[in-house]
Coordinates of C-alpha atoms in Angstrom, one line a residue:
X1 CA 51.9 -14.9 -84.5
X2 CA 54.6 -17.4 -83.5
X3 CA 56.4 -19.1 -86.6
X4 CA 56.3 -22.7 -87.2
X5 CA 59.5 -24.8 -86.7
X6 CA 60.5 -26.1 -89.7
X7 CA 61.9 -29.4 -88.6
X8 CA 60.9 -31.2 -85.0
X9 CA 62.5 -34.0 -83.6
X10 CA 60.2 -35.4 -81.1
X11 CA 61.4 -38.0 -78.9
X12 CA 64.0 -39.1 -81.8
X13 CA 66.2 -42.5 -81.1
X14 CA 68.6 -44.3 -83.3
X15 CA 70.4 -47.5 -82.2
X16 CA 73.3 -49.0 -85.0
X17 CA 72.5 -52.5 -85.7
X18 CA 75.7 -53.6 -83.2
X19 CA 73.8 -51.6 -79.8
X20 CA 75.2 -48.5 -80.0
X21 CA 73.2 -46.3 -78.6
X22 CA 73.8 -42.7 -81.2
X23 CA 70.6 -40.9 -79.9
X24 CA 68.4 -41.3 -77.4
X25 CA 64.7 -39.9 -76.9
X26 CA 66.0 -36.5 -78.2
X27 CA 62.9 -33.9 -78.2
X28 CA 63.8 -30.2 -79.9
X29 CA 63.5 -28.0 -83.1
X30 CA 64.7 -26.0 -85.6
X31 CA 63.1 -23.2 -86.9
X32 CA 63.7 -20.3 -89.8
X33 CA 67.1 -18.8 -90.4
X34 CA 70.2 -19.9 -89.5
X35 CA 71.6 -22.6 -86.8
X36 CA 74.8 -24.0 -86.0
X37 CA 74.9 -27.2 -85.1
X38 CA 77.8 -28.1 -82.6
X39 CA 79.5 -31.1 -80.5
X40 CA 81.7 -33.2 -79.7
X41 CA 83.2 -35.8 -82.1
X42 CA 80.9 -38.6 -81.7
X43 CA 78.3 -36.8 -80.6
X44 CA 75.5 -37.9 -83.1
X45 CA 75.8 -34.8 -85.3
X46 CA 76.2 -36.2 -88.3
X47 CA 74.0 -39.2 -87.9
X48 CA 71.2 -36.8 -87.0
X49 CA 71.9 -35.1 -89.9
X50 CA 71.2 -38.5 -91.9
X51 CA 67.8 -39.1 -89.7
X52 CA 66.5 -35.7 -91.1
X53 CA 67.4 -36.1 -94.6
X54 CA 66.2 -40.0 -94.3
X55 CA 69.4 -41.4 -94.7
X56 CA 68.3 -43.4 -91.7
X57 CA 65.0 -44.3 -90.0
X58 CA 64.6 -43.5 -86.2
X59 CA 64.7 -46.2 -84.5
X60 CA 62.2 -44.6 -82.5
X61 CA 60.4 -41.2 -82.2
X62 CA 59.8 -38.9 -85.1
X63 CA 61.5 -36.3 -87.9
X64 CA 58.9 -34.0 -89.2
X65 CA 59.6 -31.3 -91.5
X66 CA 57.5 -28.5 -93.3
X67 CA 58.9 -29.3 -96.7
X68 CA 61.7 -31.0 -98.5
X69 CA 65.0 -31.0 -97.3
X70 CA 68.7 -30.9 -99.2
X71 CA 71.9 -31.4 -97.7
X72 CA 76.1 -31.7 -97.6
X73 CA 77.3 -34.6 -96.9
X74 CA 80.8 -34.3 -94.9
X75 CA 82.5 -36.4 -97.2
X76 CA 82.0 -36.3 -101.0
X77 CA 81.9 -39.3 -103.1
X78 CA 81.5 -38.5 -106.4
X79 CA 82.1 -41.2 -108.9
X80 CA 85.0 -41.6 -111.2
X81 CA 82.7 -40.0 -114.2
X82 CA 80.9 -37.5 -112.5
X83 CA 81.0 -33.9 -114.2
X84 CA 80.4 -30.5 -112.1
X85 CA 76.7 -30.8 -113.6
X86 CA 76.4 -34.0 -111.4
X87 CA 77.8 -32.1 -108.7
X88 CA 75.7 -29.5 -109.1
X89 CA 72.8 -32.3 -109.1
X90 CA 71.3 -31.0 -112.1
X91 CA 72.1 -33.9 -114.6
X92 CA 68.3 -35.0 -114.7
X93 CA 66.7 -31.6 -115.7
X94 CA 70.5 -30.7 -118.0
X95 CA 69.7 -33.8 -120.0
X96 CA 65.9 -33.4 -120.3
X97 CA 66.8 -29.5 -121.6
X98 CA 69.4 -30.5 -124.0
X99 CA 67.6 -33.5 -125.6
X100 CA 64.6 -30.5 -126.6
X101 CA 66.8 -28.3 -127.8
X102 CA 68.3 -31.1 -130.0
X103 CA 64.9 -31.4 -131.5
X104 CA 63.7 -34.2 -128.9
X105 CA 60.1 -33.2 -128.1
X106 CA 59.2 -36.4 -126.2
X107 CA 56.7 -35.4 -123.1
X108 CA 58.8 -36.8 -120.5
X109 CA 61.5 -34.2 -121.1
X110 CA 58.7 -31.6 -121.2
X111 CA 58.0 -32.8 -117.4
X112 CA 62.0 -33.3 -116.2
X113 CA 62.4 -30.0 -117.1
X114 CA 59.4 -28.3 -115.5
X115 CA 60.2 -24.1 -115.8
X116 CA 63.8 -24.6 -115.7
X117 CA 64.3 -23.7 -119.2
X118 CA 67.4 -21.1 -117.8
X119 CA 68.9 -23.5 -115.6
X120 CA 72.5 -23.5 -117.7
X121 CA 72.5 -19.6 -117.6
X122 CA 71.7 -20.1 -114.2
X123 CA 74.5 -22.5 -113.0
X124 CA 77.4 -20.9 -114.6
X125 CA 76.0 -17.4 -113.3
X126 CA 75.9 -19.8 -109.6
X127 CA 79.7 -21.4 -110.6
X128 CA 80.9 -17.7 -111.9
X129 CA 79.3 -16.5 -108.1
X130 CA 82.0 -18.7 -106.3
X131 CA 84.9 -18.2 -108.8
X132 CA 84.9 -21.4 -110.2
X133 CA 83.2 -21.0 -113.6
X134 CA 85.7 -18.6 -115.3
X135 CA 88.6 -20.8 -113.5
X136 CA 87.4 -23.9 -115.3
X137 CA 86.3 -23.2 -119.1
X138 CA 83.3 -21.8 -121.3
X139 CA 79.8 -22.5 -120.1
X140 CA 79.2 -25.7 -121.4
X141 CA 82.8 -27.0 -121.3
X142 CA 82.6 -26.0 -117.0
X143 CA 79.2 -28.3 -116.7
X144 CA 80.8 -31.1 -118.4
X145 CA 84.7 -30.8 -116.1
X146 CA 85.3 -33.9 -114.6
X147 CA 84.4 -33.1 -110.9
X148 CA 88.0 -35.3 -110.0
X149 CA 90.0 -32.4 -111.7
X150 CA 88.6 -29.8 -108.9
X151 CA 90.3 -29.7 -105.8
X152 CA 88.6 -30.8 -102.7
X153 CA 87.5 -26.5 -101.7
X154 CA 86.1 -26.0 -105.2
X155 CA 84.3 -29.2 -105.1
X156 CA 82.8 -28.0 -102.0
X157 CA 81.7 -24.7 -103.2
X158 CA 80.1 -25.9 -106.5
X159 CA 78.1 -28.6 -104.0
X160 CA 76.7 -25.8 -102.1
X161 CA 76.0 -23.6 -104.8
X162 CA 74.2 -26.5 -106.1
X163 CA 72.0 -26.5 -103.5
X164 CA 71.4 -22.8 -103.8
X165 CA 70.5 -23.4 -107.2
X166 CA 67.6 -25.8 -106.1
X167 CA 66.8 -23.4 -104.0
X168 CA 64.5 -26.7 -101.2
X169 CA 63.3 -24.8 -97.8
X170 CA 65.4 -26.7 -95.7
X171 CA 69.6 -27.2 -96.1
X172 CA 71.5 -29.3 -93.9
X173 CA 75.6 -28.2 -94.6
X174 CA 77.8 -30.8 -93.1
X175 CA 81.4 -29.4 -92.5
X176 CA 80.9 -27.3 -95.4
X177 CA 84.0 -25.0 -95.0
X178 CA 86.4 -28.1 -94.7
X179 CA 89.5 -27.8 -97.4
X180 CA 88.5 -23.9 -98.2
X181 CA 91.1 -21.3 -98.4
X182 CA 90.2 -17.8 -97.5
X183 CA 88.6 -16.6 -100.4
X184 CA 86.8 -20.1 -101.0
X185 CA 85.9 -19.2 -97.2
X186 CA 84.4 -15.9 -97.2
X187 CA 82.5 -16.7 -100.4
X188 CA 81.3 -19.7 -98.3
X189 CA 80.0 -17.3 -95.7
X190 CA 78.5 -14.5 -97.9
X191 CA 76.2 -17.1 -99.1
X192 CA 75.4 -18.2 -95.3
X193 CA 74.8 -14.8 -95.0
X194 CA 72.2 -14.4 -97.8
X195 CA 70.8 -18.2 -97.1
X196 CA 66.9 -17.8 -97.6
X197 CA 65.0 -20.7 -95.8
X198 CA 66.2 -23.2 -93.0
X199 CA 69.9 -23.5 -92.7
X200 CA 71.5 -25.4 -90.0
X201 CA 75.6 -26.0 -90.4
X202 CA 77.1 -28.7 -88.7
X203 CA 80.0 -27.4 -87.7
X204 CA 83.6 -26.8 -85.5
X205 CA 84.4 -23.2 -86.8
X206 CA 84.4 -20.4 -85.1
X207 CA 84.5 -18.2 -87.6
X208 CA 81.4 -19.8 -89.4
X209 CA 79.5 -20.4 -86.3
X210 CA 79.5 -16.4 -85.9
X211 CA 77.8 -16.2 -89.3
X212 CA 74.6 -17.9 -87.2
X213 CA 71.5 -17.0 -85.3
X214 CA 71.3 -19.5 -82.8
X215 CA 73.3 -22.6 -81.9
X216 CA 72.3 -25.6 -80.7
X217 CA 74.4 -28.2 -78.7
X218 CA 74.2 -32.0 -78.9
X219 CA 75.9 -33.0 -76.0
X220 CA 75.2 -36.2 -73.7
X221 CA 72.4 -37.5 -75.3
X222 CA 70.3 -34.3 -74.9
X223 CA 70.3 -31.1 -76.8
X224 CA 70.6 -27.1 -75.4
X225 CA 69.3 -24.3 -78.0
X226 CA 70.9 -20.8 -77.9
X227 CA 69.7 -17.8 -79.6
X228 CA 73.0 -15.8 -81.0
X229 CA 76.5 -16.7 -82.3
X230 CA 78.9 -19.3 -80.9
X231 CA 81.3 -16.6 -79.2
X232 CA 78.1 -15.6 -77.0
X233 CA 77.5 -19.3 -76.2
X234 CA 80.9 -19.5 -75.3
X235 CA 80.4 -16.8 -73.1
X236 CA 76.8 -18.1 -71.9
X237 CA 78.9 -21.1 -71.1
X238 CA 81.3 -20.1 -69.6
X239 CA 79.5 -18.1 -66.9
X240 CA 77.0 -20.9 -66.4
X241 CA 80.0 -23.0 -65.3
X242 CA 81.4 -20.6 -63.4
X243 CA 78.8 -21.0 -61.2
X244 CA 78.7 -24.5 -61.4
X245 CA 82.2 -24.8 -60.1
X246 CA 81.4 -22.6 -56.9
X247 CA 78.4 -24.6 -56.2
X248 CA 80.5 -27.8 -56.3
X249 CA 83.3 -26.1 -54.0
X250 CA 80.5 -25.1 -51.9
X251 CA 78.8 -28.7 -51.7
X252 CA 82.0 -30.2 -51.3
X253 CA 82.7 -28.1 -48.2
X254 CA 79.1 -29.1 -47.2
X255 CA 80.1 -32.7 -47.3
X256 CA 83.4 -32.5 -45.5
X257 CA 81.4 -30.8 -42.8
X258 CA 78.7 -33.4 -42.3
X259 CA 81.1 -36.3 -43.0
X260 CA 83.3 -34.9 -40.0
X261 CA 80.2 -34.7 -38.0
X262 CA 79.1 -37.9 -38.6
X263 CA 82.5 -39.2 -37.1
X264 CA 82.8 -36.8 -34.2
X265 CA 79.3 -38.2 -33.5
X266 CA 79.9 -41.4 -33.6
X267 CA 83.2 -41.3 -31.3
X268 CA 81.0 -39.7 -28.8
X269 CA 78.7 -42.2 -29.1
X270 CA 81.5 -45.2 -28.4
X271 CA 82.3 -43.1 -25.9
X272 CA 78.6 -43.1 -23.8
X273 CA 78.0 -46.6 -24.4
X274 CA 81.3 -47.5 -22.7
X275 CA 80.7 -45.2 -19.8
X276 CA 76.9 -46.2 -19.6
X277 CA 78.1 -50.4 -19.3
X278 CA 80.8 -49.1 -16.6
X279 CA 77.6 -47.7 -15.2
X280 CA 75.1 -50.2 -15.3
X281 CA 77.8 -52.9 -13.5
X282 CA 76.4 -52.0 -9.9
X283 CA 72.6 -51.8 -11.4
X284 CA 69.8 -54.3 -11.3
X285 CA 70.4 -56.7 -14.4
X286 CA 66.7 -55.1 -15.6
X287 CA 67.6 -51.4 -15.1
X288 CA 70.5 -51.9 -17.2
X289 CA 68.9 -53.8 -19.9
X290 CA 66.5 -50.8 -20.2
X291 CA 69.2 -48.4 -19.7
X292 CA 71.3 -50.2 -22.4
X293 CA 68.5 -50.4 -25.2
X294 CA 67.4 -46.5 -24.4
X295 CA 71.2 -45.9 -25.4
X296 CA 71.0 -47.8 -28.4
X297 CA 67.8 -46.1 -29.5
X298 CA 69.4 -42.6 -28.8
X299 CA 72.3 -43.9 -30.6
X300 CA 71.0 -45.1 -33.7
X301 CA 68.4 -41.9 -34.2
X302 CA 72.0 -40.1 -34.1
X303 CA 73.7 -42.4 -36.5
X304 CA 70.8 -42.3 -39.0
X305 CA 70.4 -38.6 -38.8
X306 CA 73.9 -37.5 -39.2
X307 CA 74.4 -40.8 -42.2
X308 CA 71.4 -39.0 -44.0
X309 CA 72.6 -35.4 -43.6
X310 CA 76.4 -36.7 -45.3
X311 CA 74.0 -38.9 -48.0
X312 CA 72.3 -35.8 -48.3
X313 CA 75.3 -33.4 -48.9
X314 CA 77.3 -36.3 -51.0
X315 CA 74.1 -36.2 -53.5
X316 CA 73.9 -32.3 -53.6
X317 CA 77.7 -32.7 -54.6
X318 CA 77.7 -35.2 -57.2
X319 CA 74.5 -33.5 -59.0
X320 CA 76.3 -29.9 -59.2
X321 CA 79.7 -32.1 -60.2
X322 CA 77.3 -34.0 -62.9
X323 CA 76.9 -30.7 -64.3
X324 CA 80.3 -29.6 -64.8
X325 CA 81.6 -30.3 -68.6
X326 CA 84.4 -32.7 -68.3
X327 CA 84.6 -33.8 -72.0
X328 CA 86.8 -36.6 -73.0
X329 CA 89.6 -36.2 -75.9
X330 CA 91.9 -38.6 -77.8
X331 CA 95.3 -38.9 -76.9
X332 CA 97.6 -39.3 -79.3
X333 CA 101.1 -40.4 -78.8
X334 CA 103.7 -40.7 -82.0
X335 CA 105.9 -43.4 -82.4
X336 CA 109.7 -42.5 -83.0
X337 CA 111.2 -43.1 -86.0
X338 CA 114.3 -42.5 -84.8
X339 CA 115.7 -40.4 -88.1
X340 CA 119.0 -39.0 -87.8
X341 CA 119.3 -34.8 -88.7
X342 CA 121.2 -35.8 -91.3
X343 CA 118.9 -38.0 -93.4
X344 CA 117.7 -36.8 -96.7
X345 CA 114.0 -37.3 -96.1
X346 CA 112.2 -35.6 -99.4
X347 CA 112.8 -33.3 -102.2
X348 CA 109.9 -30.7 -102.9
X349 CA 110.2 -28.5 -106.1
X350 CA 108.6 -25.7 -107.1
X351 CA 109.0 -23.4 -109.9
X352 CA 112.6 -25.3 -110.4
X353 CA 112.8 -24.0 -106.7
X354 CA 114.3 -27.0 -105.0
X355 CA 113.4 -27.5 -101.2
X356 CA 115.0 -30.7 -99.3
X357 CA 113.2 -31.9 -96.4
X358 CA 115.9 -33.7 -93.9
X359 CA 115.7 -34.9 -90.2
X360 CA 112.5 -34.5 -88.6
X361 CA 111.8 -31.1 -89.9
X362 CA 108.1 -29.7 -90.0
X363 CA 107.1 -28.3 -93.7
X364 CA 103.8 -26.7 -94.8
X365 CA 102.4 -26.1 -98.0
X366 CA 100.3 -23.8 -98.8
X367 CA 98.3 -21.9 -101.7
X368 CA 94.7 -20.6 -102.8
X369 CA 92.5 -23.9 -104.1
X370 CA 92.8 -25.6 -107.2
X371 CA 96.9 -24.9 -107.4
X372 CA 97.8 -28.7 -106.8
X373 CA 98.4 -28.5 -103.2
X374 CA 96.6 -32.0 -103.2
X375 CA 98.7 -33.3 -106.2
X376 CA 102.2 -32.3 -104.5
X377 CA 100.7 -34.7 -101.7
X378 CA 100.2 -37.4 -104.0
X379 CA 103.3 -37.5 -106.0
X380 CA 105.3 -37.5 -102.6
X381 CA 103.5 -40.5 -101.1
X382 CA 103.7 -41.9 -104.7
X383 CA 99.7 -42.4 -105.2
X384 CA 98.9 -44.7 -107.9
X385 CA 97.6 -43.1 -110.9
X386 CA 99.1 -39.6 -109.4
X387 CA 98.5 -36.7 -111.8
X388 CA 101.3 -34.6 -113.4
X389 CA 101.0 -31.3 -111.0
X390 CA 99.6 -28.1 -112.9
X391 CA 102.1 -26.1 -112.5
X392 CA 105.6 -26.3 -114.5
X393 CA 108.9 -27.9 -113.3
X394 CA 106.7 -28.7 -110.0
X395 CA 107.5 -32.5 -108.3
X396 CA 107.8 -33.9 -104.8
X397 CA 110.0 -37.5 -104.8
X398 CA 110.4 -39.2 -100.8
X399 CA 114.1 -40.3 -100.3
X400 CA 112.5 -43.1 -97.6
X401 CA 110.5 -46.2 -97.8
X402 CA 108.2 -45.5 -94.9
X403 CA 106.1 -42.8 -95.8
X404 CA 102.6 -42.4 -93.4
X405 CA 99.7 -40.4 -95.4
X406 CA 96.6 -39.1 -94.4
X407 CA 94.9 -37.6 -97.2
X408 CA 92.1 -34.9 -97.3
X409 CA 89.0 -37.0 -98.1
X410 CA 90.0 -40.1 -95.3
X411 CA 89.4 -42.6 -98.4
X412 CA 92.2 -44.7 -97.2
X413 CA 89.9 -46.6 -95.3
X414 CA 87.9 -49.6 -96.4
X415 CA 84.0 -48.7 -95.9
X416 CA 83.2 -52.4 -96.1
X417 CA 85.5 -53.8 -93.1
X418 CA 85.5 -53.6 -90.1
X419 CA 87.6 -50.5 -88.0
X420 CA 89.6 -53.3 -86.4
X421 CA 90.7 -54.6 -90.0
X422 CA 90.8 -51.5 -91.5
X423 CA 93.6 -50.9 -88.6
X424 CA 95.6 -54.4 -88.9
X425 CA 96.4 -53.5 -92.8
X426 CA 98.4 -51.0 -91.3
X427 CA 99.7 -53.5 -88.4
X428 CA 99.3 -56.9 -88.8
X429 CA 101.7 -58.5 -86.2
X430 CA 99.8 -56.7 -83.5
X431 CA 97.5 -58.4 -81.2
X432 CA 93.9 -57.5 -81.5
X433 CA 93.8 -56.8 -78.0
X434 CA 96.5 -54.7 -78.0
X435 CA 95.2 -52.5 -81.0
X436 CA 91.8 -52.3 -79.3
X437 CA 93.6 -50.7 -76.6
X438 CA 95.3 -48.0 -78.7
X439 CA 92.3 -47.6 -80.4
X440 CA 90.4 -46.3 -77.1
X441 CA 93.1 -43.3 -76.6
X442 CA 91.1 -42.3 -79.8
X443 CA 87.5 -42.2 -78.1
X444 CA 87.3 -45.7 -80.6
X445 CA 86.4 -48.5 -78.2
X446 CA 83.9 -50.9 -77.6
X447 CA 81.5 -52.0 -80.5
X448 CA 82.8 -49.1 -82.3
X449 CA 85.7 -50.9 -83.9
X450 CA 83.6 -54.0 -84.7
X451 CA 81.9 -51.2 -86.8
X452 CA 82.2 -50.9 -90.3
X453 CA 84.3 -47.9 -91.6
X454 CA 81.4 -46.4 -93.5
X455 CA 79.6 -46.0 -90.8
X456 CA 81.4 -43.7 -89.1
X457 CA 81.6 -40.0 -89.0
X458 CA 84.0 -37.8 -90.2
X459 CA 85.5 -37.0 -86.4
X460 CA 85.6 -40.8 -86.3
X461 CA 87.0 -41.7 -89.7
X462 CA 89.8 -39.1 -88.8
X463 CA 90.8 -40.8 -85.5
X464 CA 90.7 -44.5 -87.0
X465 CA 92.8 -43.3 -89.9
X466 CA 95.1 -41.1 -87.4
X467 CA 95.3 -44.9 -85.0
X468 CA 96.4 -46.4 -88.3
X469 CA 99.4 -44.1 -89.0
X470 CA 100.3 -44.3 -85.4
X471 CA 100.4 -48.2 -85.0
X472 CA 102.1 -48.6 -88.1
X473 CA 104.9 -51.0 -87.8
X474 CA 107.8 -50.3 -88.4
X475 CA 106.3 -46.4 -88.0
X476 CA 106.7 -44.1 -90.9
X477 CA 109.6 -41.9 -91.4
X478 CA 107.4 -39.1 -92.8
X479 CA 103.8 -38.2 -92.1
X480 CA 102.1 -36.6 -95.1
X481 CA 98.7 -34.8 -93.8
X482 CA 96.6 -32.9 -96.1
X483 CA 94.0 -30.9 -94.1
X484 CA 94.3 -33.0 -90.9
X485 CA 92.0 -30.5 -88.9
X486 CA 88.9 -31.3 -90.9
X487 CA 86.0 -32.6 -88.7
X488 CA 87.9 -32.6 -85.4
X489 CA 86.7 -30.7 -82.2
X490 CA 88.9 -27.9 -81.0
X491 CA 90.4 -30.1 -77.9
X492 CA 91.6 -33.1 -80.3
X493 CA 93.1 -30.3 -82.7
X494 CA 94.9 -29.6 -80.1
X495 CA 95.8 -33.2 -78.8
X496 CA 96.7 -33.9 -82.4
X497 CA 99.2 -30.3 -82.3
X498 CA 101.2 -31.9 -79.7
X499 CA 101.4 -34.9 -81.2
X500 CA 103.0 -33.5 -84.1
X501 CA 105.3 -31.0 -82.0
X502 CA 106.4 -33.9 -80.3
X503 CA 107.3 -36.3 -83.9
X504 CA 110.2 -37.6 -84.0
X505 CA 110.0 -37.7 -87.9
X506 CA 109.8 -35.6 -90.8
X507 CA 106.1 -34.1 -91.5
X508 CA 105.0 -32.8 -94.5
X509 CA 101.3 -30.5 -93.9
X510 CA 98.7 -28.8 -95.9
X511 CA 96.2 -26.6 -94.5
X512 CA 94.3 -23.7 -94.1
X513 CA 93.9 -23.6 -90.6
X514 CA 96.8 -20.8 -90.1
X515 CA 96.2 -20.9 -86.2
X516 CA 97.0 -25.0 -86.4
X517 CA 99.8 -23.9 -88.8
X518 CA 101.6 -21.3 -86.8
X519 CA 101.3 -23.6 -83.7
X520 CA 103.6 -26.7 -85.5
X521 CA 106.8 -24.6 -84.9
X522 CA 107.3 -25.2 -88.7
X523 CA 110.8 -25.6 -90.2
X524 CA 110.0 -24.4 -93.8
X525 CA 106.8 -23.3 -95.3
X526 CA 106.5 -23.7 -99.5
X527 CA 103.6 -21.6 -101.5
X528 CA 102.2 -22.8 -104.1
X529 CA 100.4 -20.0 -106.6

């Protein structure tokens, strides 16, 4: 007996209040287990994401599901109060629970709390799963840790193991492996691996999308299912367009060959009607009026014949071409600082382990979650409010007034302006126009920037806050980038790679992409542990 999907999309549209079209009559489903979601930045991942969960309403079509849905957002925005029990998203039921125990038997409590009456064993057994309960303090003390004292990997893990620990049919995981180190990684994917219920990732990592059992593409509007991992899609894909190629080489040889016809045809066809008016000269003036419009008769049969075979061959080209995949990326040229070799850019220590960053040298740090990777960041950009960095005798100071940062969470954009404005902070004495322009060589163009920045996704908020760092004026003398690879595609990661290669300035990187990493041609790389 064939199992029922679990969610269906059925002829699913969403248009953003500017005209942008995001999806359009989109027909498809996802059924039990576990499905990575792929595509290109901009694609409409994430905002179908939103239109299941019913973070937005279709604008038309349908979202149906066979029961209630949970979900990741790529960006987390906890408030400034927020403990790992709100996190977690367990606050409600934690409060009801305690407030009995205190001695509070009002029936309300009796209701939040339902048969939860484990639920704190249960979520430091969930936090001490992902190695973050024993890392942060006692049982209770670890439900009540400001979430802001977490790094950005262990917040991550403690928001899916939250949604483990409501255990909903459905789970939508948006980016989830963004900011995670290895370990924080393959914890990550031993509880994909043991997911019970619908799972669908959206996602750009390989090494997650082989932890899948189907993926499905959103690409061009429309959407292409595949049962297996993302390396045998790759593979599917590749063959597929394999052939696609030789039928376009093969259809363009078709249309060379008519097209040549068509003009050998019609030269021979100048070439009778002037022998048949050197003929009819000596004729009777109505024998070669009927001779001349037989001709043209003859003629134009030809003409339309061959005109229809090259019409023909030019459409049977341009459909096979229409199915090649000729994806657009951004394009991302770095201004020049101009810094001499010489010029003290930064001091980093560590430990009492001094490190000074000078010219336009290329430095990574590194180190497992949680160790203040994040912080170091902070302190060199000079942050307000930046907090003293866990480990002893550990600071970063610039040398230079223009320092560029893009930090891990993209919250250096203003969600309630537009993209445009959010740009000009950055560069003020350029021309609209002009930053328009530049602001397409990110895939950011048309009603796009009139946008506001919270409604963009995370591939989008990337290249806005990426355009902002590049049309800085005067530009920065050191880029700071912490996780810069989050939410892009693999072809912008590596547009942005040789960007960075090519930098005239000093650059200061964390990551734990190793493969972006080793391709920087780094200068120095600092540990943190």
């Amino acid at each position: 007996m064939p199992i029922s999907p679990s969610v269906v999309l059925n002829d699913l549209s969403f248009t953003w209040p500017d005209g942008t079209v995001a999806l359009s009559h989109l027909t498809t489903a996802f059924g039990r287990g576990r499905t990575g979601l792929v595509g290109r930045n901009g694609a409409g991942k994430s905002t179908l994401v939103r239109l299941v969960t019913g973070r937005l309403h279709p604008t038309s079509g349908s979202v149906t599901t066979s029961g209630p849905v949970d979900h990741l957002p790529q960006r987390l925005q906890p408030q400034n109060d927020d403990a790992v029990a709100d996190l977690l998203r367990i606050r409600p039921t934690l409060t009801a629970l305690r407030a009995i125990l205190g001695g509070d038997a009002a029936p309300e409590h009796f209701d939040v709390v339902g048969d939860d009456w484990d639920l704190e064993e249960r979520a430091a057994a969930a936090l001490d799963a992902i190695g973050v309960g024993a890392a942060l303090g006692s049982d209770r003390d670890v439900l009540e840790r400001p979430v802001h004292t977490l790094s950005g990997g262990q917040s991550v893990l403690v928001a899916v193991a939250g949604i483990r620990l409501r255990g909903l049919p459905i789970a939508f995981l948006d980016e989830p492996t963004n900011n995670l180190d290895r370990r924080a990684r393959a914890l990550l994917l031993g509880m994909v691996d043991d997911w019970h219920g619908t799972l669908v990732v959206v996602s750009h990592d390989r090494e997650l999308l082989e932890h899948v059992n189907e993926v499905a593409e959103l690409r061009a509007g429309g959407m292409t299912v595949f049962g297996g991992t993302f390396s045998a899609f790759e593979e599917h894909l590749a063959v597929q367009q394999a052939a696609v190629e030789r039928e376009v080489r093969v259809a363009e040889q078709r249309h060379r060959t008519e097209k040549r016809q068509r003009i050998e045809a019609e030269t021979k066809i100048a070439r009778r009607a002037r022998s048949g008016v050197k003929a009819a000269e000596g004729m009777p003036k109505m024998f070669a009026n009927e001779m001349r419009k037989r001709g043209e008769q003859t003629a134009g049969r030809l003409r339309t014949g061959y005109a229809e075979d090259e019409a023909a061959a030019l459409a049977t080209k341009r459909e096979a071409e229409g199915r090649l995949r000729a994806d657009e990326s951004i394009h991302v040229t770095l201004p020049d600082p101009a810094v001499p070799a010489s010029r003290q850019i930064a001091t980093i220590r560590v430990r009492g382990r001094e490190s000074i960053v000078q010219g336009p040298e290329r430095v990574a740090v590194t180190g497992d979650n949680g160790v203040g990777k994040t912080t170091l960041l902070e302190q060199l950009v000079g942050v307000p409010g930046a907090r003293t960095h866990p480990l002893p005798d550990t600071t970063a100071v610039p040398h230079v007034d223009r320092v560029g940062y893009l930090p891990q969470r993209k919250d250096s954009l203003d969600d309630a302006v537009s993209v445009l404005d959010n740009v000009r902070r950055d560069a003020p004495h350029v021309p609209p126009a002009e930053v328009r322009n530049r602001l397409a060589k990110f895939l950011v163009r048309g009603d796009t920037v009139d946008r506001p920045a919270g409604a963009l996704s995370g591939g989008e908020r990337f290249r806005v806050a990426l355009a902002s760092l590049v049309l800085a004026d005067p530009p920065p003398q050191l880029l700071v980038l912490d996780e810069p690879t989050n939410d892009l595609d693999l072809t912008s990661v590596d547009q942005l790679v040789d960007a960075l290669r090519a930098y005239r300035g000093a650059l200061v990187v964390v990551s734990h992409d190793e493969d972006f990493l080793d391709r920087l041609d780094l200068t120095t790389r600092i540990e943190l542990a």
